[in-house]
XYZ file of C-alpha atoms in Angstrom:
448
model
C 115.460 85.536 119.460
C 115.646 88.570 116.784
C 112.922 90.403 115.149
C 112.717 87.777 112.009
C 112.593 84.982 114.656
C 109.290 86.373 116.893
C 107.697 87.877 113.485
C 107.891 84.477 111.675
C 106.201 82.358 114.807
C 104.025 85.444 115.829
C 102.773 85.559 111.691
C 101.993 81.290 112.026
C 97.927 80.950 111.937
C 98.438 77.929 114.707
C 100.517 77.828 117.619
C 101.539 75.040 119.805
C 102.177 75.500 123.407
C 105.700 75.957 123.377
C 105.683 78.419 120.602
C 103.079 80.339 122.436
C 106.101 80.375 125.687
C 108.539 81.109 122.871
C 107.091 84.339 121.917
C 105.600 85.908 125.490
C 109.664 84.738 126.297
C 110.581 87.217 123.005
C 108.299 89.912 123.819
C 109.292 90.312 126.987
C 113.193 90.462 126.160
C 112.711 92.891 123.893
C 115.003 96.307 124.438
C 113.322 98.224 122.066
C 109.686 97.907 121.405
C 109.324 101.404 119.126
C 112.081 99.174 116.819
C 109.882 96.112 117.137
C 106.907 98.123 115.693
C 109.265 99.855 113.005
C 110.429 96.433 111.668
C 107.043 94.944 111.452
C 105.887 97.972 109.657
C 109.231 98.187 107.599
C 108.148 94.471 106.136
C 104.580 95.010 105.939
C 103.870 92.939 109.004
C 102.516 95.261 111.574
C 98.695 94.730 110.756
C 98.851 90.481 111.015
C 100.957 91.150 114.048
C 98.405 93.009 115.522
C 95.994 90.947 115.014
C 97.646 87.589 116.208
C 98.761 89.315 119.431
C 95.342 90.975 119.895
C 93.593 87.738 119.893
C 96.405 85.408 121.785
C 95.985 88.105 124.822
C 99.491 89.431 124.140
C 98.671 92.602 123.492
C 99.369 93.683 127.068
C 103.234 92.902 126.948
C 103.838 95.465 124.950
C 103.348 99.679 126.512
C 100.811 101.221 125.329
C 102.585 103.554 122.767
C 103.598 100.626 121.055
C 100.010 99.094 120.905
C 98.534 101.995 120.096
C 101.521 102.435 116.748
C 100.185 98.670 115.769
C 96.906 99.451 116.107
C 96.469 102.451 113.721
C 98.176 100.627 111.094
C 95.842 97.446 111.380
C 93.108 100.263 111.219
C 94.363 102.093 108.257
C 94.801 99.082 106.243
C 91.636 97.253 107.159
C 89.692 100.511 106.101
C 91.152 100.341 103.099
C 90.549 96.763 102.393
C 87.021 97.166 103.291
C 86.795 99.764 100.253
C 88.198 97.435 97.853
C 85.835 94.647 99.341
C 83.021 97.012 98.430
C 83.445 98.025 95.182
C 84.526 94.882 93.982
C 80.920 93.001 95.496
C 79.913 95.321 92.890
C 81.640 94.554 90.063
C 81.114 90.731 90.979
C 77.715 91.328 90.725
C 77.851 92.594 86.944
C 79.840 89.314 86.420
C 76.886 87.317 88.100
C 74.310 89.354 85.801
C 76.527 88.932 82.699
C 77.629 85.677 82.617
C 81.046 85.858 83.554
C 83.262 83.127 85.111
C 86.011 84.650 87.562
C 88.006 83.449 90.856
C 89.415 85.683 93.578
C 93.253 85.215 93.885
C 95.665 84.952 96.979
C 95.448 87.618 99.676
C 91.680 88.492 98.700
C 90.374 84.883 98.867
C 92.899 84.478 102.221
C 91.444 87.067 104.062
C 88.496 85.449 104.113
C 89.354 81.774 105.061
C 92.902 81.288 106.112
C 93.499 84.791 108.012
C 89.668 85.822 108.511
C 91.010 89.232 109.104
C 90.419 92.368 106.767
C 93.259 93.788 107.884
C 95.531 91.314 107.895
C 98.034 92.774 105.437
C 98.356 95.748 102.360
C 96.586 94.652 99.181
C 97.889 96.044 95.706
C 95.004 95.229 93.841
C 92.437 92.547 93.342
C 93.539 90.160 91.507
C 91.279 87.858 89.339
C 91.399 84.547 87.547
C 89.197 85.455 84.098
C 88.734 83.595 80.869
C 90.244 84.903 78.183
C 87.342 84.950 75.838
C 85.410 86.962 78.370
C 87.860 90.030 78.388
C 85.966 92.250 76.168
C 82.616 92.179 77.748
C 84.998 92.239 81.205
C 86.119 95.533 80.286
C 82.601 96.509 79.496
C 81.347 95.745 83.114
C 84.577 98.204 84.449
C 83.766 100.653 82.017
C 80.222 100.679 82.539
C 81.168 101.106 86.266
C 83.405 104.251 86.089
C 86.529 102.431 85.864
C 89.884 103.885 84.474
C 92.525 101.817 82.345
C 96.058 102.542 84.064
C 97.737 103.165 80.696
C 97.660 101.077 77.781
C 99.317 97.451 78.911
C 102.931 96.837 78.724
C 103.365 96.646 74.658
C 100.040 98.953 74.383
C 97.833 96.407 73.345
C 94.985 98.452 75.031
C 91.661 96.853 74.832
C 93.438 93.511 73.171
C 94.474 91.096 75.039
C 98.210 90.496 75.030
C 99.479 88.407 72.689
C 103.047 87.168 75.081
C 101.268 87.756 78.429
C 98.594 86.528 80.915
C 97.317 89.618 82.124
C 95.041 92.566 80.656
C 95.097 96.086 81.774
C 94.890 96.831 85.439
C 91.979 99.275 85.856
C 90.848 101.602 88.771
C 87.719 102.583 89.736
C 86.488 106.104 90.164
C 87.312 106.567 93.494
C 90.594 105.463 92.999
C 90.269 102.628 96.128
C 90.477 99.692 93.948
C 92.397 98.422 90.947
C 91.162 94.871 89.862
C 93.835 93.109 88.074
C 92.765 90.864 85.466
C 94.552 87.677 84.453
C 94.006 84.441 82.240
C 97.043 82.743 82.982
C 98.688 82.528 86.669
C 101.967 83.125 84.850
C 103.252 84.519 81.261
C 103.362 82.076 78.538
C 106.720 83.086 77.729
C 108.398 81.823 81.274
C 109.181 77.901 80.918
C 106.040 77.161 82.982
C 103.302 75.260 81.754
C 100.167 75.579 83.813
C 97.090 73.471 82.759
C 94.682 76.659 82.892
C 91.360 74.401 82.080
C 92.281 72.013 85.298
C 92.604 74.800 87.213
C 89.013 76.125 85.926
C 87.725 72.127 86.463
C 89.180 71.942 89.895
C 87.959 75.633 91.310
C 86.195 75.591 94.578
C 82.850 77.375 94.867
C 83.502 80.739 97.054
C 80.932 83.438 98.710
C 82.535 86.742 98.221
C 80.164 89.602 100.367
C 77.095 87.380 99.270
C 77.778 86.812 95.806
C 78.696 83.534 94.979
C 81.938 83.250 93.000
C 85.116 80.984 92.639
C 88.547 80.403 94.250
C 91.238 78.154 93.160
C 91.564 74.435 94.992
C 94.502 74.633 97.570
C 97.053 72.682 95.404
C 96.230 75.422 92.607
C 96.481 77.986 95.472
C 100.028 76.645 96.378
C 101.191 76.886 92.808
C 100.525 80.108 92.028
C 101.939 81.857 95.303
C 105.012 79.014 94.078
C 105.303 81.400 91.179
C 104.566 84.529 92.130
C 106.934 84.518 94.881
C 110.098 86.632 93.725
C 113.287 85.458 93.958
C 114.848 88.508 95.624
C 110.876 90.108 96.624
C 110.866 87.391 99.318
C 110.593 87.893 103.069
C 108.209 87.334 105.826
C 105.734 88.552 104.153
C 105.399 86.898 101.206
C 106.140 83.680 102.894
C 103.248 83.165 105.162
C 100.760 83.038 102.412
C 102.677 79.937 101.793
C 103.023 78.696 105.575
C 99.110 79.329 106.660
C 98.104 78.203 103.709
C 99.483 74.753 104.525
C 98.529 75.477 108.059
C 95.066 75.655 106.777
C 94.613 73.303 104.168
C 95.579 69.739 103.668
C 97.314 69.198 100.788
C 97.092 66.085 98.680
C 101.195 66.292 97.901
C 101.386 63.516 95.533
C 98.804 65.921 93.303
C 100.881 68.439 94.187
C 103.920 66.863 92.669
C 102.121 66.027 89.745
C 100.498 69.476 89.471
C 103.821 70.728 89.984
C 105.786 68.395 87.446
C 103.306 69.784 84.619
C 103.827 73.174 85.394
C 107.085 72.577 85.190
C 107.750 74.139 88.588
C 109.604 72.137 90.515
C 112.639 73.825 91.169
C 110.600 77.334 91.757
C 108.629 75.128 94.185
C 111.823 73.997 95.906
C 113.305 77.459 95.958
C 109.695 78.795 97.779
C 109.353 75.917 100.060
C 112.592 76.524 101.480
C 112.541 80.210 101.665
C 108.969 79.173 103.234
C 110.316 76.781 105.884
C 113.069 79.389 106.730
C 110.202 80.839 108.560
C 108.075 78.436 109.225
C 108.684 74.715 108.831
C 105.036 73.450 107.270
C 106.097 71.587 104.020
C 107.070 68.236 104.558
C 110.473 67.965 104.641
C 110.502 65.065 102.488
C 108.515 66.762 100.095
C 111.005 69.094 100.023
C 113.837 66.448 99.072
C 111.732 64.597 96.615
C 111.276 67.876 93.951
C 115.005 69.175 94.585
C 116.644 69.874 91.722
C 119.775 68.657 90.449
C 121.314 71.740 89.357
C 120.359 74.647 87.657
C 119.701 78.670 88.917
C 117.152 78.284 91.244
C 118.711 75.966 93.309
C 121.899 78.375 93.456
C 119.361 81.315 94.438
C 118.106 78.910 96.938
C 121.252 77.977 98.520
C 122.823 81.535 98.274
C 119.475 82.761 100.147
C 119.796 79.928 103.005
C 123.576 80.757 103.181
C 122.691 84.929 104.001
C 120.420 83.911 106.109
C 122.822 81.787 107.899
C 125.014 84.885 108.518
C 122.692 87.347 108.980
C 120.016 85.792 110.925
C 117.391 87.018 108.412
C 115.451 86.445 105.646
C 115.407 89.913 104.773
C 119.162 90.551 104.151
C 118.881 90.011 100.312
C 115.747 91.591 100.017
C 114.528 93.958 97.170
C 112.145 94.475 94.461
C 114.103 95.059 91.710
C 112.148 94.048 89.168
C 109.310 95.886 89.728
C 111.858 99.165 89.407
C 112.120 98.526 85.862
C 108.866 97.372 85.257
C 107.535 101.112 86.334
C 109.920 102.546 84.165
C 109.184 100.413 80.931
C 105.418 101.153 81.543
C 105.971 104.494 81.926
C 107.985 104.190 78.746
C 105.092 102.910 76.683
C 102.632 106.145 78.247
C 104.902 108.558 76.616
C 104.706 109.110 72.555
C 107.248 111.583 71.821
C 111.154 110.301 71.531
C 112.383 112.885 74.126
C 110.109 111.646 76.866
C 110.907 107.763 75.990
C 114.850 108.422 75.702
C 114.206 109.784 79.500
C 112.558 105.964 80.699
C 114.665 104.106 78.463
C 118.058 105.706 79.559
C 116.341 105.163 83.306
C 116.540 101.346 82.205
C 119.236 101.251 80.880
C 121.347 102.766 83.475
C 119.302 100.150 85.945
C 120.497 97.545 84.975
C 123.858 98.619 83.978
C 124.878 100.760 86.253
C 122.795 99.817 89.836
C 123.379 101.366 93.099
C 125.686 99.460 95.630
C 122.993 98.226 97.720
C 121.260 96.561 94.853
C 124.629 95.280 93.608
C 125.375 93.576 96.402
C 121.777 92.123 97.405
C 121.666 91.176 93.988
C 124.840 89.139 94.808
C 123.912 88.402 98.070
C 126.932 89.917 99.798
C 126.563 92.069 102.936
C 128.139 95.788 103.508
C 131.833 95.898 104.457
C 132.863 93.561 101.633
C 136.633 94.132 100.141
C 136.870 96.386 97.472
C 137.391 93.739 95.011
C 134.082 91.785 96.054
C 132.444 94.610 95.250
C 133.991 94.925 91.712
C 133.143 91.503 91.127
C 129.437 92.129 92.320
C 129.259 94.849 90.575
C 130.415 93.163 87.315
C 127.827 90.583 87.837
C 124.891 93.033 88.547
C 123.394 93.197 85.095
C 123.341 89.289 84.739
C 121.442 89.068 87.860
C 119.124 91.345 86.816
C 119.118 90.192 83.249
C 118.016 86.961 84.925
C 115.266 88.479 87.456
C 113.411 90.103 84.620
C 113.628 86.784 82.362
C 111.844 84.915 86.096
C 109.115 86.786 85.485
C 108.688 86.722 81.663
C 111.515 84.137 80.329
C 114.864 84.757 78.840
C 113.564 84.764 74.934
C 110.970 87.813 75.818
C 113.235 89.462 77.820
C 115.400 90.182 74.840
C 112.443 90.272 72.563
C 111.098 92.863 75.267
C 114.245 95.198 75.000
C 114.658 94.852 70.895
C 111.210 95.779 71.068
C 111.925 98.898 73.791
C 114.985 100.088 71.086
C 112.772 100.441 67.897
C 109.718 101.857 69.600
C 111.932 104.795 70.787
C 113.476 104.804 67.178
C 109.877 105.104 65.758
C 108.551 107.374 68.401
C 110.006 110.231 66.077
C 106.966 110.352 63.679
C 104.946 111.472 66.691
C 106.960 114.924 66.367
C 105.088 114.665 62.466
C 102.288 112.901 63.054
C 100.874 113.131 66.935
C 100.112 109.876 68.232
C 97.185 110.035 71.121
C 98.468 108.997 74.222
C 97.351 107.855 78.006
C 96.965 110.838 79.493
C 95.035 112.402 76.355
C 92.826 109.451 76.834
C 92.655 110.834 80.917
C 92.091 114.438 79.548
C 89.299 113.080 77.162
C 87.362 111.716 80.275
C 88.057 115.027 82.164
C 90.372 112.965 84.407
C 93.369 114.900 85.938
C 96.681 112.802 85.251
C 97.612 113.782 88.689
C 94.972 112.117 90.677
C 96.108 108.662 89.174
C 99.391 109.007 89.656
C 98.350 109.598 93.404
C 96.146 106.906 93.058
C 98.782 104.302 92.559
C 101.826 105.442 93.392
C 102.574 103.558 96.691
C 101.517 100.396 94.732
C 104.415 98.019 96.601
């Protein structure tokens, strides 16, 4: 049994008897425990690890060193959880005095019902399900609060909300220990999917965050949105068992589900994510998983090149990377900047991304392993910026994707007048408010 083996039935909310021999059989045959800890903590899995072996008695099979390395990271990571927790029973509370309809998404709402554990794993942010018509008075209750913008949204819409996406400005409060991320869609309107946002609202379940009473999504809502957020190449242990406890939690009405899923026009995402899902734990039905595969089409390629990697490598983590979110730092950090010089910097950045990638990426990307032929590489490497071309449009669609870059082009044409006429930008906006660029760069810059 390898490392993804014991992680993916350790990480499983319920075990059976036999899976409970399975893994005091793995821990005990391990060589190396110091490289057991590193690769939980290398996938973000240390803290849930913890946890599960902490309460299943297992703790003990491993020397103390180790326990103790598994241990402070649960700790650091539950402290910082708590924070967030805090401040955001605060802003809740606003919400509650104001009027304001939201719903805590994924790992926030798991925490407290699947997992029950704080420290189960690294949030980002919190996110929150919002109606759009409530943003203004939204970002009244964060500014009223002390809360920062992080930069002026993607196409620097600021205060609007954005016309070609679901989400509003991230902001962070004055501590810096929580950014709530605000969304009215679970996914851009400009991907192919199609979620019925006003049946998600209609089917919301009622939810009591730190004493405040609030909303979460139903479970068939849950399941669709960790269907879409799930990246195709961001995808490992990880970002699985969201998908396997919640199952292992909930029961799922599946003929909903299909239904749900048919509107959305998810299906073959859903197929792709319930088989990278299953690869670590089997808890979708595997006829369920036969009834919405797809016929053809790029998913189902992903999903078959994934399963074949993973067939050679013996882990799910082989063609794992995060791509997409490379680029996405660079584009935002792209629309901070006013003055050509400093945009020609990003934009050259992203350009030279996704034309020119490093060999790792190239051949994840193609999901090849190292000590290819020279030629496979070529080939990967002449592929690259297709793959990538087609990551980006995952997560936004293929017309905004181009739209997006056009867009990129004649903003950094334009960005000349600002040599004429001085545009204000973020960090003026920081320096107005006597906040020190520096602090909120710290602030977010291990954002994973």
């Amino acid at each position: 049994m390898n490392n993804f083996q014991l992680t993916s039935l350790i990480t499983k909310i319920k075990w059976s008897s036999q899976e409970l021999a399975l893994i005091e059989e793995g821990l005990g045959l391990l060589s190396d425990y110091n490289a057991f800890y590193d690769y939980c903590f290398k996938w973000k899995l240390a803290p849930w690890v913890y946890t599960q072996l902490k309460n299943k008695n297992l703790l003990q099979l491993l020397p103390d060193s180790t326990q103790q390395l598994f241990h402070k990271e649960h700790t650091r990571i539950e402290e910082q959880n708590s924070k967030r927790n805090h401040i955001a029973q605060q802003v809740f509370v606003k919400f509650k005095e104001k009027g304001i309809d939201v719903a805590v998404l994924k790992g926030n709402y798991f925490l407290h019902t699947v997992y029950k554990d704080v420290g189960y794993k690294r949030m980002n942010d919190f996110d929150i399900l919002i109606r759009k018509e409530d943003w203004n008075k939204i970002q009244d209750v964060y500014l009223e609060l002390g809360f920062i913008p992080l930069g002026f949204g993607w196409s620097g819409e600021k205060e609007k909300p954005a016309q070609f996406s679901h989400v509003g400005m991230s902001f962070i409060s004055p501590d810096y220990n929580c950014i709530f991320g605000s969304q009215w869609g679970l996914k851009s309107p400009t991907t192919k999917y199609e979620v019925n946002i006003e049946d998600v609202w209609k089917s919301a379940v009622p939810f009591e965050f730190e004493g405040v009473n609030i909303l979460a999504l139903s479970p068939e809502y849950n399941f669709l949105h960790l269907i879409l957020h799930l990246g195709i190449y961001k995808c490992g242990v990880r970002d699985c068992m969201d998908i396997y406890n919640l199952l292992y939690h909930e029961s799922l009405d599946y003929e909903k589900m299909y239904s749900i899923l048919e509107q959305a026009n998810a299906l073959d995402k859903a197929y792709f994510a319930c088989q990278m899902s299953n690869s670590c734990a089997p808890a979708v039905p595997k006829e369920f998983i036969e009834k919405i595969k797809p016929q053809s089409g790029y998913l189902l390629q992903r999903t078959l090149k994934r399963l074949k990697i993973l067939e050679l490598g013996g882990d799910i983590h082989a063609s794992y990377n995060d791509y997409f979110q490379d680029i996405e730092k660079d584009v935002i950090y792209f629309n901070l900047f006013p003055k050509f010089h400093l945009k020609a910097l990003f934009y050259a950045k992203i350009l030279r991304k996704i034309f020119f990638p490093n060999i790792d990426v190239v051949l994840k990307l193609d999901d090849q392993q190292k000590g290819a032929s020279v030629l496979s590489n070529v080939v990967s490497f002449l592929k690259a910026p297709y793959y990538i071309f087609s990551l980006i449009a995952q997560e936004i669609g293929w017309k905004f994707t181009f739209l997006l870059f056009l867009k990129l082009l004649i903003d950094l044409v334009v960005s000349l007048k600002n040599y004429i006429i001085p545009q204000t930008s973020y960090f003026d906006y920081l320096k107005s408010r006597d906040i020190d660029p520096k602090e909120i760069a710290k602030a977010v810059k291990n954002i994973q």
